[in-house]
CSV table of C-alpha atoms in Angstrom, one decimal:
chain,number,residue,atom,x,y,z
A,15,MET,CA,-12.5,-6.9,31.5
A,16,LYS,CA,-15.5,-4.8,30.6
A,17,ILE,CA,-16.0,-3.4,27.3
A,18,THR,CA,-18.3,-0.8,26.5
A,19,LEU,CA,-19.6,-1.3,22.9
A,20,ILE,CA,-21.3,2.2,21.6
A,21,GLY,CA,-23.6,1.3,19.0
A,22,SER,CA,-25.5,-2.1,17.9
A,23,GLY,CA,-25.5,-2.1,13.8
A,24,SER,CA,-23.8,-4.8,12.0
A,25,TRP,CA,-20.2,-4.0,12.2
A,26,GLY,CA,-20.6,-3.4,16.6
A,27,THR,CA,-22.8,-6.3,17.0
A,28,ALA,CA,-19.8,-8.6,15.1
A,29,ILE,CA,-17.0,-7.0,17.0
A,30,ALA,CA,-18.9,-7.2,20.5
A,31,GLY,CA,-19.4,-10.8,20.0
A,32,ARG,CA,-15.6,-11.1,19.4
A,33,ALA,CA,-14.4,-9.4,22.3
A,34,ALA,CA,-16.7,-11.6,24.3
A,35,SER,CA,-15.7,-14.7,23.0
A,36,ASN,CA,-12.4,-14.0,24.6
A,37,GLY,CA,-14.0,-14.0,28.0
A,38,ASN,CA,-14.6,-10.2,28.3
A,39,ASP,CA,-17.9,-9.1,29.6
A,40,VAL,CA,-19.2,-7.0,26.8
A,41,ILE,CA,-22.2,-4.3,27.2
A,42,MET,CA,-23.6,-2.7,23.8
A,43,TRP,CA,-25.3,0.7,24.2
A,44,SER,CA,-28.1,1.3,21.7
A,45,HIS,CA,-30.5,4.0,20.9
A,46,SER,CA,-33.0,1.5,19.9
A,47,GLU,CA,-35.5,-0.1,22.6
A,48,GLU,CA,-36.0,-3.3,20.4
A,49,CYS,CA,-32.4,-4.2,19.6
A,50,ALA,CA,-31.3,-3.9,23.4
A,51,ARG,CA,-34.4,-6.1,24.4
A,52,GLY,CA,-33.6,-8.7,21.7
A,53,ILE,CA,-29.9,-8.7,22.7
A,54,ASN,CA,-31.3,-9.3,26.4
A,55,GLU,CA,-34.3,-11.6,26.1
A,56,GLN,CA,-32.8,-13.7,23.3
A,57,GLY,CA,-28.9,-13.1,22.8
A,58,VAL,CA,-29.8,-12.1,19.0
A,59,ASN,CA,-29.8,-8.3,17.6
A,60,PRO,CA,-33.4,-8.3,16.1
A,61,ARG,CA,-32.4,-5.7,13.1
A,62,TYR,CA,-28.8,-6.6,12.2
A,63,LEU,CA,-27.2,-10.0,11.7
A,64,THR,CA,-30.5,-11.6,12.7
A,65,GLN,CA,-29.1,-15.1,12.8
A,66,TYR,CA,-26.0,-14.5,14.7
A,67,GLU,CA,-26.1,-15.8,18.6
A,68,LEU,CA,-24.4,-13.6,20.9
A,69,PRO,CA,-22.3,-15.0,23.5
A,70,LYS,CA,-23.8,-15.1,26.8
A,71,ASN,CA,-21.8,-12.4,28.5
A,72,VAL,CA,-22.9,-9.8,25.7
A,73,SER,CA,-25.6,-7.7,27.2
A,74,ALA,CA,-27.5,-4.2,26.0
A,75,THR,CA,-28.9,-0.9,27.5
A,76,THR,CA,-30.2,2.1,26.3
A,77,ASP,CA,-28.7,3.9,29.1
A,78,ILE,CA,-25.5,5.7,28.0
A,79,VAL,CA,-24.3,6.3,31.7
A,80,LYS,CA,-25.0,2.7,32.7
A,81,ALA,CA,-23.0,1.1,29.8
A,82,LEU,CA,-20.0,3.5,30.3
A,83,GLU,CA,-19.9,2.5,34.4
A,84,CYS,CA,-16.5,0.9,35.1
A,85,ALA,CA,-15.6,0.4,31.5
A,86,ASP,CA,-12.0,-0.7,31.3
A,87,GLY,CA,-12.1,-0.2,27.3
A,88,ILE,CA,-14.7,1.6,25.1
A,89,ILE,CA,-15.3,0.9,21.6
A,90,PHE,CA,-17.3,3.7,19.2
A,91,ALA,CA,-19.3,1.7,16.4
A,92,VAL,CA,-21.9,4.3,15.1
A,93,PRO,CA,-22.4,6.1,12.1
A,94,SER,CA,-20.0,9.0,11.1
A,95,THR,CA,-23.2,11.3,11.0
A,96,HIS,CA,-23.9,10.6,14.7
A,97,LEU,CA,-20.3,10.3,16.1
A,98,ARG,CA,-19.9,13.6,17.6
A,99,GLU,CA,-23.4,14.0,19.1
A,100,ILE,CA,-23.3,10.6,20.8
A,101,ALA,CA,-19.5,11.1,21.7
A,102,ASN,CA,-20.7,14.5,23.5
A,103,GLN,CA,-23.2,12.4,25.3
A,104,ALA,CA,-20.7,10.1,26.5
A,105,ALA,CA,-17.7,12.3,27.5
A,106,PRO,CA,-18.6,13.3,30.7
A,107,TYR,CA,-19.0,9.5,31.8
A,108,ILE,CA,-15.4,8.1,30.3
A,109,CYS,CA,-12.4,8.8,32.5
A,110,GLU,CA,-9.6,10.3,30.8
A,111,THR,CA,-7.5,7.1,31.1
A,112,THR,CA,-9.8,4.8,29.4
A,113,PRO,CA,-8.7,3.6,26.2
A,114,ILE,CA,-10.6,4.3,23.2
A,115,LEU,CA,-11.3,2.3,20.2
A,116,CYS,CA,-13.1,3.8,17.0
A,117,LEU,CA,-14.6,1.5,14.3
A,118,THR,CA,-16.4,4.2,12.4
A,119,LYS,CA,-14.9,5.4,9.3
A,120,GLY,CA,-15.5,8.7,7.5
A,121,ILE,CA,-14.7,12.4,7.3
A,122,GLU,CA,-16.8,14.9,9.0
A,123,SER,CA,-18.1,17.5,7.4
A,124,THR,CA,-16.9,21.1,7.3
A,125,THR,CA,-14.5,20.4,9.6
A,126,GLY,CA,-12.4,17.6,7.9
A,127,LEU,CA,-11.8,15.9,10.9
A,128,LEU,CA,-11.4,12.2,10.8
A,129,MET,CA,-13.7,9.8,13.0
A,130,ASN,CA,-10.8,9.2,15.9
A,131,GLU,CA,-10.4,13.0,16.0
A,132,VAL,CA,-14.0,13.7,16.4
A,133,ILE,CA,-14.1,11.3,19.4
A,134,GLY,CA,-10.9,13.1,20.5
A,135,ASP,CA,-12.6,16.5,20.0
A,136,GLU,CA,-15.1,15.7,22.5
A,137,CYS,CA,-13.5,13.3,24.8
A,138,GLY,CA,-10.1,14.7,24.9
A,139,HIS,CA,-6.7,13.0,25.5
A,140,PRO,CA,-6.7,11.8,21.7
A,141,GLU,CA,-3.6,9.9,22.4
A,142,ARG,CA,-5.6,7.3,24.2
A,143,ILE,CA,-7.9,6.8,20.7
A,144,ALA,CA,-7.1,4.0,18.2
A,145,ALA,CA,-9.0,3.0,14.8
A,146,LEU,CA,-9.3,-0.2,13.3
A,147,SER,CA,-9.8,-0.9,10.0
A,148,GLY,CA,-9.6,-3.7,7.4
A,149,PRO,CA,-11.1,-6.1,5.2
A,150,ASN,CA,-13.9,-7.3,7.2
A,151,HIS,CA,-17.7,-7.7,6.7
A,152,ALA,CA,-19.4,-8.3,9.6
A,153,GLU,CA,-21.5,-10.9,8.1
A,154,GLU,CA,-18.1,-13.3,8.0
A,155,VAL,CA,-16.5,-12.1,10.9
A,156,CYS,CA,-19.4,-13.3,13.0
A,157,GLN,CA,-19.2,-16.6,11.6
A,158,GLY,CA,-15.8,-17.0,12.4
A,159,GLN,CA,-14.3,-17.0,9.0
A,160,LEU,CA,-10.7,-16.2,8.7
A,161,SER,CA,-10.1,-12.2,8.5
A,162,ALA,CA,-7.6,-9.5,9.5
A,163,ALA,CA,-7.5,-6.3,10.4
A,164,VAL,CA,-5.3,-3.3,11.5
A,165,ILE,CA,-5.6,-1.6,14.4
A,166,ALA,CA,-3.7,2.0,14.6
A,167,ALA,CA,-2.7,4.4,17.6
A,168,GLU,CA,-0.2,6.8,18.6
A,169,ASP,CA,0.3,5.0,21.6
A,170,ASN,CA,1.7,1.4,20.9
A,171,ASP,CA,0.1,0.6,24.3
A,172,VAL,CA,-3.2,1.2,23.2
A,173,ALA,CA,-3.4,-0.6,20.1
A,174,SER,CA,-2.1,-3.5,21.7
A,175,PHE,CA,-4.5,-3.3,24.6
A,176,PHE,CA,-7.3,-3.7,21.8
A,177,LYS,CA,-5.3,-6.3,19.9
A,178,GLY,CA,-5.6,-8.3,22.9
A,179,ILE,CA,-9.4,-7.8,23.7
A,180,LEU,CA,-10.1,-8.9,20.1
A,181,LEU,CA,-7.4,-11.1,19.0
A,182,ALA,CA,-8.1,-14.9,17.8
A,183,PRO,CA,-6.7,-17.1,15.2
A,184,GLU,CA,-9.5,-16.3,13.0
A,185,PHE,CA,-9.5,-12.6,13.7
A,186,ARG,CA,-5.4,-11.9,12.8
A,187,ILE,CA,-4.6,-7.8,14.0
A,188,TYR,CA,-1.5,-6.0,13.2
A,189,LEU,CA,-0.5,-2.8,14.6
A,190,SER,CA,0.2,0.6,12.9
A,191,GLY,CA,1.5,3.8,14.2
A,192,ASP,CA,-0.4,5.6,11.3
A,193,VAL,CA,-3.8,6.6,12.3
A,194,ILE,CA,-4.2,9.6,9.8
A,195,GLY,CA,-3.4,6.8,7.1
A,196,VAL,CA,-5.7,3.9,8.4
A,197,GLU,CA,-8.4,6.1,9.0
A,198,MET,CA,-8.5,8.2,5.5
A,199,CYS,CA,-8.3,4.6,3.9
A,200,GLY,CA,-11.2,3.8,5.6
A,201,ALA,CA,-13.1,6.5,4.7
A,202,ILE,CA,-12.2,7.2,1.0
A,203,LYS,CA,-12.7,3.1,-0.1
A,204,ASN,CA,-16.3,3.7,0.7
A,205,ILE,CA,-16.6,6.5,-2.1
A,206,ILE,CA,-14.6,4.1,-4.8
A,207,ALA,CA,-17.0,1.2,-3.6
A,208,ILE,CA,-19.9,3.0,-4.5
A,209,VAL,CA,-18.7,4.1,-7.9
A,210,CYS,CA,-17.9,0.2,-8.6
A,211,GLY,CA,-21.5,-0.6,-7.8
A,212,ILE,CA,-22.5,2.4,-10.2
A,213,ALA,CA,-20.1,1.1,-12.9
A,214,SER,CA,-21.5,-2.6,-12.2
A,215,GLY,CA,-25.4,-1.4,-12.2
A,216,ALA,CA,-24.9,0.3,-15.7
A,217,GLY,CA,-23.6,-2.6,-17.4
A,218,PHE,CA,-19.6,-2.2,-17.2
A,219,GLY,CA,-17.5,-5.0,-17.1
A,220,ASP,CA,-14.0,-6.1,-15.4
A,221,ASN,CA,-11.7,-3.9,-17.1
A,222,THR,CA,-13.8,-1.0,-15.8
A,223,LEU,CA,-14.0,-2.1,-12.3
A,224,ALA,CA,-10.3,-2.9,-12.0
A,225,LEU,CA,-9.6,0.6,-13.6
A,226,ILE,CA,-11.7,2.4,-10.9
A,227,MET,CA,-10.2,0.1,-8.2
A,228,THR,CA,-6.7,0.9,-9.2
A,229,ARG,CA,-7.4,4.7,-10.1
A,230,GLY,CA,-9.4,4.8,-6.6
A,231,LEU,CA,-6.1,3.4,-5.0
A,232,ALA,CA,-3.9,6.2,-6.3
A,233,GLU,CA,-6.8,8.9,-5.2
A,234,ILE,CA,-6.9,7.4,-2.0
A,235,SER,CA,-3.0,7.6,-1.6
A,236,ARG,CA,-3.1,11.2,-3.0
A,237,LEU,CA,-5.4,12.3,-0.3
A,238,VAL,CA,-3.2,10.4,2.5
A,239,HIS,CA,-0.2,11.7,1.7
A,240,ALA,CA,-1.7,15.3,1.7
A,241,ARG,CA,-3.4,14.6,5.1
A,242,GLY,CA,0.0,13.7,6.8
A,243,GLY,CA,-0.4,9.7,6.4
A,244,GLU,CA,2.0,7.3,4.8
A,245,ALA,CA,1.3,6.6,1.3
A,246,LEU,CA,2.5,3.0,2.2
A,247,THR,CA,-0.4,2.1,4.5
A,248,CYS,CA,-2.6,2.3,1.6
A,249,MET,CA,-1.1,-1.2,0.3
A,250,GLY,CA,-2.1,-2.6,3.7
A,251,LEU,CA,-5.1,-4.1,4.9
A,252,ALA,CA,-7.0,-0.7,5.7
A,253,GLY,CA,-6.1,0.8,2.2
A,254,MET,CA,-5.5,-2.2,-0.8
A,255,GLY,CA,-7.3,-5.0,1.4
A,256,ASP,CA,-10.4,-3.2,2.4
A,257,LEU,CA,-10.8,-1.6,-1.2
A,258,VAL,CA,-10.8,-4.8,-2.8
A,259,ALA,CA,-13.4,-6.3,-0.1
A,260,THR,CA,-15.8,-3.3,-0.5
A,261,CYS,CA,-15.6,-2.6,-3.9
A,262,THR,CA,-16.5,-6.6,-4.7
A,263,SER,CA,-18.3,-8.2,-2.2
A,264,PRO,CA,-22.2,-8.5,-1.9
A,265,HIS,CA,-22.1,-7.8,1.5
A,266,SER,CA,-20.9,-4.3,0.9
A,267,ARG,CA,-23.6,-1.8,1.3
A,268,ASN,CA,-21.6,1.2,-0.2
A,269,ARG,CA,-21.2,-1.1,-3.6
A,270,SER,CA,-24.9,-2.0,-3.2
A,271,PHE,CA,-26.3,1.3,-3.0
A,272,GLY,CA,-24.0,2.1,-5.8
A,273,HIS,CA,-25.7,-0.6,-7.9
A,274,ALA,CA,-29.2,0.5,-6.6
A,275,PHE,CA,-28.5,4.0,-7.5
A,276,SER,CA,-27.6,3.1,-10.9
A,277,GLN,CA,-31.1,1.8,-11.2
A,278,GLY,CA,-32.9,4.7,-9.8
A,279,THR,CA,-33.1,4.1,-5.9
A,280,SER,CA,-32.2,7.4,-4.2
A,281,LEU,CA,-29.9,7.7,-1.3
A,282,GLU,CA,-32.8,8.3,1.5
A,283,GLN,CA,-34.7,5.4,-0.2
A,284,TYR,CA,-31.8,3.1,0.0
A,285,GLN,CA,-31.2,4.0,3.8
A,286,SER,CA,-34.7,3.4,4.7
A,287,GLN,CA,-34.9,0.3,3.2
A,288,THR,CA,-31.9,-1.4,4.9
A,289,HIS,CA,-31.7,0.8,7.9
A,290,MET,CA,-28.0,1.2,7.4
A,291,VAL,CA,-26.0,4.5,6.9
A,292,VAL,CA,-24.5,4.7,3.5
A,293,GLU,CA,-21.0,6.2,4.3
A,294,GLY,CA,-19.5,6.8,1.2
A,295,ALA,CA,-22.0,8.8,0.1
A,296,HIS,CA,-21.6,11.2,3.1
A,297,ALA,CA,-18.1,11.0,3.0
A,298,ALA,CA,-18.0,12.0,-0.9
A,299,LYS,CA,-19.5,15.2,0.3
A,300,SER,CA,-16.9,15.8,3.1
A,301,ALA,CA,-14.1,14.3,1.4
A,302,THR,CA,-14.6,16.7,-1.7
A,303,GLU,CA,-14.6,19.4,1.0
A,304,LEU,CA,-11.5,17.9,2.3
A,305,ALA,CA,-9.5,17.8,-1.1
A,306,HIS,CA,-10.5,21.2,-2.2
A,307,ILE,CA,-8.7,22.6,0.9
A,308,LEU,CA,-5.7,20.2,0.7
A,309,GLY,CA,-5.4,21.0,-3.2
A,310,VAL,CA,-5.7,17.3,-4.0
A,311,ASP,CA,-6.9,16.1,-7.5
A,312,ALA,CA,-9.9,13.6,-6.3
A,313,PRO,CA,-11.9,12.9,-9.9
A,314,LEU,CA,-13.8,9.8,-8.7
A,315,THR,CA,-14.6,11.3,-5.5
A,316,PHE,CA,-16.0,15.0,-7.1
A,317,ALA,CA,-17.8,12.9,-9.6
A,318,LEU,CA,-19.7,11.2,-6.8
A,319,ASN,CA,-20.2,14.0,-5.2
A,320,ASP,CA,-21.9,15.7,-7.9
A,321,ALA,CA,-24.0,13.0,-8.9
A,322,LEU,CA,-25.3,12.6,-5.5
A,323,TRP,CA,-25.3,16.0,-4.1
A,324,HIS,CA,-25.6,18.3,-6.9
A,325,GLY,CA,-27.9,16.6,-9.4
A,326,GLN,CA,-25.6,15.7,-12.1
A,327,SER,CA,-26.8,12.7,-14.5
A,328,MET,CA,-24.6,9.8,-14.7
A,329,GLN,CA,-24.0,10.3,-18.3
A,330,GLU,CA,-22.6,13.9,-17.3
A,331,VAL,CA,-20.5,12.5,-14.8
A,332,LEU,CA,-19.0,9.7,-16.8
A,333,THR,CA,-18.3,12.1,-19.6
A,334,ASN,CA,-16.5,14.6,-17.3
A,335,LEU,CA,-14.6,11.3,-16.3
A,336,VAL,CA,-13.8,10.1,-19.8
A,337,ASP,CA,-12.5,13.5,-21.0
A,338,ARG,CA,-10.0,13.8,-18.6
A,339,VAL,CA,-6.4,13.8,-20.2
A,340,PRO,CA,-4.4,10.9,-18.7
A,341,THR,CA,-1.1,12.0,-16.7
A,342,GLU,CA,1.6,10.5,-14.9
A,343,GLU,CA,0.5,7.5,-12.7
A,344,PHE,CA,1.7,8.3,-9.4
A,345,TYR,CA,1.5,12.0,-9.6
A,346,GLY,CA,0.6,13.7,-6.3
A,347,ILE,CA,1.9,10.7,-4.0
A,348,ILE,CA,5.9,10.9,-4.6
A,349,GLU,CA,7.6,14.3,-4.1
């Protein structure tokens, strides 16, 4: 198979290597000449996962038309803030029957669309678009450490196609039909991870982190349920699994940003230093918009949105959270 991977960040690089290890020819599209040149000449992405040597059947280009030519499958792995623009550029060169896999996690601001829906909006035929999510850090996947993911699609054949592209003994893949649930879990867990990072950086202990993660999972479940997904998905790899990995790991850029933010580092400074987009920071804004539209109570999301985008101090945010009166544990999930 020829697989086109749109993006050259750490997760895209790891997945390119995983697909190539199964004998597929993978061509990566990168906006960076430096990244494309490094992959082609040294077999290494010079900016992300710099110690990872890609398989020989991975190449790269900055020409999106060349990258998409004769592709048997397409994988999008670009930041949520750039996904629509890049999908729009790619759309004229994508065959209407070519299966597409979305690795990007987030909710589009103003529209409330999930990332698979943004791709479908630009490329058409949403039934051929799948989403992959799960507790996977690129740093561990590229080392061949045991990991698992879930691929969700309306059409089981599309999910099975990408399962065949990526499956390995060390990379287990499960299938789901709940695209909305999987996508929502992937977007909101990044928000919760930032809050965990802030709490850790502020000196709070394990009890507090467990509280944030557990109430965060309930918050995710309410949003998934209101958006039309299945609440049970939140207990799986895309929900609880990814939440644990993202909220606890030093590899997590969202948790790491939260820790840095609590020490006075701004979002702009952090992203400039790491060359990475903090998806949870942008999701806090779009998820807040969506929660208000759906009439869902999402206190952790609202608190992070206030701190990042409306200038509230951490003390004000914490006071607002602690002053809330606890209600039923599973309100908003079970009708």
